[in-house]
């Protein structure tokens, strides 16, 4: 288990961010660029895709688990931006299904150009279920998300070299990672973290989401460390949070009526989906600097310091252990996928 940030400190940070930081909508030029946004049929992903089309991207790929929902999202974007139909493509991708991720990775390999990927799809649920070989949140928010990142990396590199661009890959994490501690590590002892995380009796109800976002950050930092930005690999990799935003994220978490009450109270501090989606786009803007971004966690549009659950000796040990297990698992799910890392 790692040491999380104290609840009081987190609360103050959240209040400061939500009430006092003004977030402008993105204005960077994406002309000619191809960008993939996962989970873009609704919520922040949809608004990010809408901004990208507005900002001149040549192709925006909506990677969604339901193609029907994706087509409806594409229609809504085209209507609001008055762009032509061929700007948007809808591709199937289910992060809870490894075969779907492998097929998506193959399809990405056939693209002529790829400038940026926003790995946005994610879930937050209190229900226990499994997808593939893990609890569903763990599969979707971590294993699936990281596999997508590894499978798009070769195309981002190739395209960056071909077109002379610095390409970008961002993973949508959460500021809640600061209070994540992976309590299941206690039960794991010196055994497998995945086994402990996959035991229903070990799960602490509200912990799973922050835990998965902390584990995702551990993995993103490792990918960035093992994929430095070089002329051979001109790809800037980051993890980011849009802060608390209005979206459908809590759809499964609590009864509808309770959700409506919470959202109307929380609504006072939540960012709009349009602003939150814009923050996803800012993380992959073409002029993102390497030094400030690669391997970093972005909050309020800038690099934020790591919490004790990343920087402390305990946090570092946990990250090392988890990454060893995760990357070994990914190699069995998709042989060769981790070979893109040094
Ligand atoms: N909203 C916030 O306050 C907030 C704060 C920090 C971070 N985030 C992060 O932002 C990201 C987007 O969340 P959101 O707030 O926009 O929530 P949302 O409205 O619920 O959107 C989530 C998106 O992810 C997709 N998705 C879920 N499971 C998937 C799967 N197995 N395969 C592929 N796509 C899947 C959903 O598709 P379906 O419609 O098909 O389910 C939907 O498009 C998430 O990673 C979330 O953790 C959100």
PDB file of C-alpha atoms and ligand atoms in Angstrom, residues 18 38-46 63-66 69 92-97 100 119-124 131 136 140-141 171-176 209 213 216 240-252 270-271 273 280, ligand 1:
ATOM      1  CA  UNK A  18     -12.636  24.143  -9.348  1.00  0.00           C
ATOM      2  CA  UNK A  38     -11.554   6.905 -27.298  1.00  0.00           C
ATOM      3  CA  UNK A  39     -14.910   6.910 -25.482  1.00  0.00           C
ATOM      4  CA  UNK A  40     -16.068   9.812 -27.631  1.00  0.00           C
ATOM      5  CA  UNK A  41     -19.768   9.068 -28.060  1.00  0.00           C
ATOM      6  CA  UNK A  42     -20.629  11.074 -24.935  1.00  0.00           C
ATOM      7  CA  UNK A  43     -19.210  13.146 -22.084  1.00  0.00           C
ATOM      8  CA  UNK A  44     -15.740  14.640 -22.229  1.00  0.00           C
ATOM      9  CA  UNK A  45     -14.610  12.519 -25.179  1.00  0.00           C
ATOM     10  CA  UNK A  46     -17.467  13.761 -27.355  1.00  0.00           C
ATOM     11  CA  UNK A  63     -13.197   5.033 -31.039  1.00  0.00           C
ATOM     12  CA  UNK A  64     -16.332   3.809 -29.296  1.00  0.00           C
ATOM     13  CA  UNK A  65     -17.781   0.588 -27.996  1.00  0.00           C
ATOM     14  CA  UNK A  66     -21.119   1.128 -29.741  1.00  0.00           C
ATOM     15  CA  UNK A  69     -23.827   5.667 -30.492  1.00  0.00           C
ATOM     16  CA  UNK A  92     -15.331   0.095 -32.774  1.00  0.00           C
ATOM     17  CA  UNK A  93     -13.279  -0.248 -29.592  1.00  0.00           C
ATOM     18  CA  UNK A  94     -14.276  -1.958 -26.356  1.00  0.00           C
ATOM     19  CA  UNK A  95     -11.654  -1.608 -23.625  1.00  0.00           C
ATOM     20  CA  UNK A  96     -13.279  -4.488 -21.792  1.00  0.00           C
ATOM     21  CA  UNK A  97     -12.568  -6.879 -24.642  1.00  0.00           C
ATOM     22  CA  UNK A 100     -11.559  -5.658 -29.794  1.00  0.00           C
ATOM     23  CA  UNK A 119      -7.131   7.646 -24.358  1.00  0.00           C
ATOM     24  CA  UNK A 120     -10.254   8.939 -22.621  1.00  0.00           C
ATOM     25  CA  UNK A 121     -12.643   5.961 -22.236  1.00  0.00           C
ATOM     26  CA  UNK A 122     -13.114   4.974 -18.613  1.00  0.00           C
ATOM     27  CA  UNK A 123     -15.658   3.944 -16.023  1.00  0.00           C
ATOM     28  CA  UNK A 124     -16.515   4.616 -12.396  1.00  0.00           C
ATOM     29  CA  UNK A 131     -14.325  -8.260 -17.912  1.00  0.00           C
ATOM     30  CA  UNK A 136     -14.098  -4.582 -14.904  1.00  0.00           C
ATOM     31  CA  UNK A 140     -11.098  -0.892 -18.656  1.00  0.00           C
ATOM     32  CA  UNK A 141      -9.295   1.925 -16.802  1.00  0.00           C
ATOM     33  CA  UNK A 171      -4.256   9.168 -20.958  1.00  0.00           C
ATOM     34  CA  UNK A 172      -7.192  10.641 -19.081  1.00  0.00           C
ATOM     35  CA  UNK A 173      -6.540   9.894 -15.435  1.00  0.00           C
ATOM     36  CA  UNK A 174      -8.090  11.656 -12.468  1.00  0.00           C
ATOM     37  CA  UNK A 175      -7.026  14.001  -9.682  1.00  0.00           C
ATOM     38  CA  UNK A 176      -8.605  11.399  -7.382  1.00  0.00           C
ATOM     39  CA  UNK A 209     -11.784   4.255  -9.103  1.00  0.00           C
ATOM     40  CA  UNK A 213      -6.359   5.963 -11.821  1.00  0.00           C
ATOM     41  CA  UNK A 216      -2.814   4.028 -14.644  1.00  0.00           C
ATOM     42  CA  UNK A 240      -4.068  14.332 -17.373  1.00  0.00           C
ATOM     43  CA  UNK A 241      -7.201  15.252 -15.462  1.00  0.00           C
ATOM     44  CA  UNK A 242      -9.979  17.590 -16.498  1.00  0.00           C
ATOM     45  CA  UNK A 243     -10.977  18.016 -12.828  1.00  0.00           C
ATOM     46  CA  UNK A 244     -14.594  17.524 -11.776  1.00  0.00           C
ATOM     47  CA  UNK A 245     -16.818  17.948 -14.839  1.00  0.00           C
ATOM     48  CA  UNK A 246     -20.402  17.324 -15.780  1.00  0.00           C
ATOM     49  CA  UNK A 247     -20.709  14.055 -17.703  1.00  0.00           C
ATOM     50  CA  UNK A 248     -22.328  10.608 -17.578  1.00  0.00           C
ATOM     51  CA  UNK A 249     -19.483   9.149 -15.513  1.00  0.00           C
ATOM     52  CA  UNK A 250     -21.546   8.392 -12.425  1.00  0.00           C
ATOM     53  CA  UNK A 251     -24.329   6.746 -14.420  1.00  0.00           C
ATOM     54  CA  UNK A 252     -23.841   3.295 -12.834  1.00  0.00           C
ATOM     55  CA  UNK A 270     -18.261  21.216 -11.747  1.00  0.00           C
ATOM     56  CA  UNK A 271     -16.820  22.367 -15.043  1.00  0.00           C
ATOM     57  CA  UNK A 273     -18.419  19.122 -20.408  1.00  0.00           C
ATOM     58  CA  UNK A 280      -8.307  16.911 -23.069  1.00  0.00           C
TER      59      UNK A 280
HETATM   60  N1  LIG B   1     -16.276  13.702 -15.368  1.00  0.00           N
HETATM   61  C1  LIG B   1     -15.356  13.936 -14.481  1.00  0.00           C
HETATM   62  O1  LIG B   1     -15.542  14.681 -13.514  1.00  0.00           O
HETATM   63  C2  LIG B   1     -13.993  13.312 -14.641  1.00  0.00           C
HETATM   64  C3  LIG B   1     -12.951  13.746 -13.815  1.00  0.00           C
HETATM   65  C4  LIG B   1     -11.678  13.198 -13.971  1.00  0.00           C
HETATM   66  C5  LIG B   1     -11.473  12.219 -14.923  1.00  0.00           C
HETATM   67  N2  LIG B   1     -12.509  11.799 -15.709  1.00  0.00           N
HETATM   68  C6  LIG B   1     -12.220  10.762 -16.715  1.00  0.00           C
HETATM   69  O2  LIG B   1     -12.641  11.240 -17.977  1.00  0.00           O
HETATM   70  C7  LIG B   1     -12.884  10.132 -18.841  1.00  0.00           C
HETATM   71  C8  LIG B   1     -14.208  10.347 -19.546  1.00  0.00           C
HETATM   72  O3  LIG B   1     -15.235  10.299 -18.594  1.00  0.00           O
HETATM   73  P1  LIG B   1     -16.578  11.143 -18.676  1.00  0.00           P
HETATM   74  O4  LIG B   1     -16.630  11.923 -17.424  1.00  0.00           O
HETATM   75  O5  LIG B   1     -16.705  11.816 -19.968  1.00  0.00           O
HETATM   76  O6  LIG B   1     -17.611   9.934 -18.504  1.00  0.00           O
HETATM   77  P2  LIG B   1     -18.748   9.396 -19.480  1.00  0.00           P
HETATM   78  O7  LIG B   1     -19.652  10.515 -19.884  1.00  0.00           O
HETATM   79  O8  LIG B   1     -19.337   8.250 -18.739  1.00  0.00           O
HETATM   80  O9  LIG B   1     -17.967   8.876 -20.760  1.00  0.00           O
HETATM   81  C9  LIG B   1     -17.177   7.723 -20.684  1.00  0.00           C
HETATM   82  C10 LIG B   1     -16.898   7.215 -22.083  1.00  0.00           C
HETATM   83  O10 LIG B   1     -16.118   6.016 -21.957  1.00  0.00           O
HETATM   84  C11 LIG B   1     -16.759   5.009 -22.722  1.00  0.00           C
HETATM   85  N3  LIG B   1     -16.514   3.673 -22.210  1.00  0.00           N
HETATM   86  C12 LIG B   1     -16.882   3.140 -21.020  1.00  0.00           C
HETATM   87  N4  LIG B   1     -16.513   1.851 -20.969  1.00  0.00           N
HETATM   88  C13 LIG B   1     -15.909   1.558 -22.152  1.00  0.00           C
HETATM   89  C14 LIG B   1     -15.347   0.411 -22.715  1.00  0.00           C
HETATM   90  N5  LIG B   1     -15.351  -0.767 -22.073  1.00  0.00           N
HETATM   91  N6  LIG B   1     -14.818   0.483 -23.953  1.00  0.00           N
HETATM   92  C15 LIG B   1     -14.837   1.639 -24.642  1.00  0.00           C
HETATM   93  N7  LIG B   1     -15.395   2.769 -24.180  1.00  0.00           N
HETATM   94  C16 LIG B   1     -15.922   2.727 -22.940  1.00  0.00           C
HETATM   95  C17 LIG B   1     -18.243   5.338 -22.655  1.00  0.00           C
HETATM   96  O11 LIG B   1     -18.939   4.654 -23.685  1.00  0.00           O
HETATM   97  P3  LIG B   1     -20.459   4.142 -23.466  1.00  0.00           P
HETATM   98  O12 LIG B   1     -21.335   5.334 -23.637  1.00  0.00           O
HETATM   99  O13 LIG B   1     -20.622   3.108 -24.524  1.00  0.00           O
HETATM  100  O14 LIG B   1     -20.520   3.571 -22.089  1.00  0.00           O
HETATM  101  C18 LIG B   1     -18.175   6.829 -22.841  1.00  0.00           C
HETATM  102  O15 LIG B   1     -18.002   7.137 -24.198  1.00  0.00           O
HETATM  103  C19 LIG B   1     -12.845   8.886 -17.959  1.00  0.00           C
HETATM  104  O16 LIG B   1     -11.599   8.236 -18.126  1.00  0.00           O
HETATM  105  C20 LIG B   1     -12.969   9.452 -16.553  1.00  0.00           C
HETATM  106  O17 LIG B   1     -12.394   8.619 -15.602  1.00  0.00           O
HETATM  107  C21 LIG B   1     -13.745  12.319 -15.597  1.00  0.00           C
END
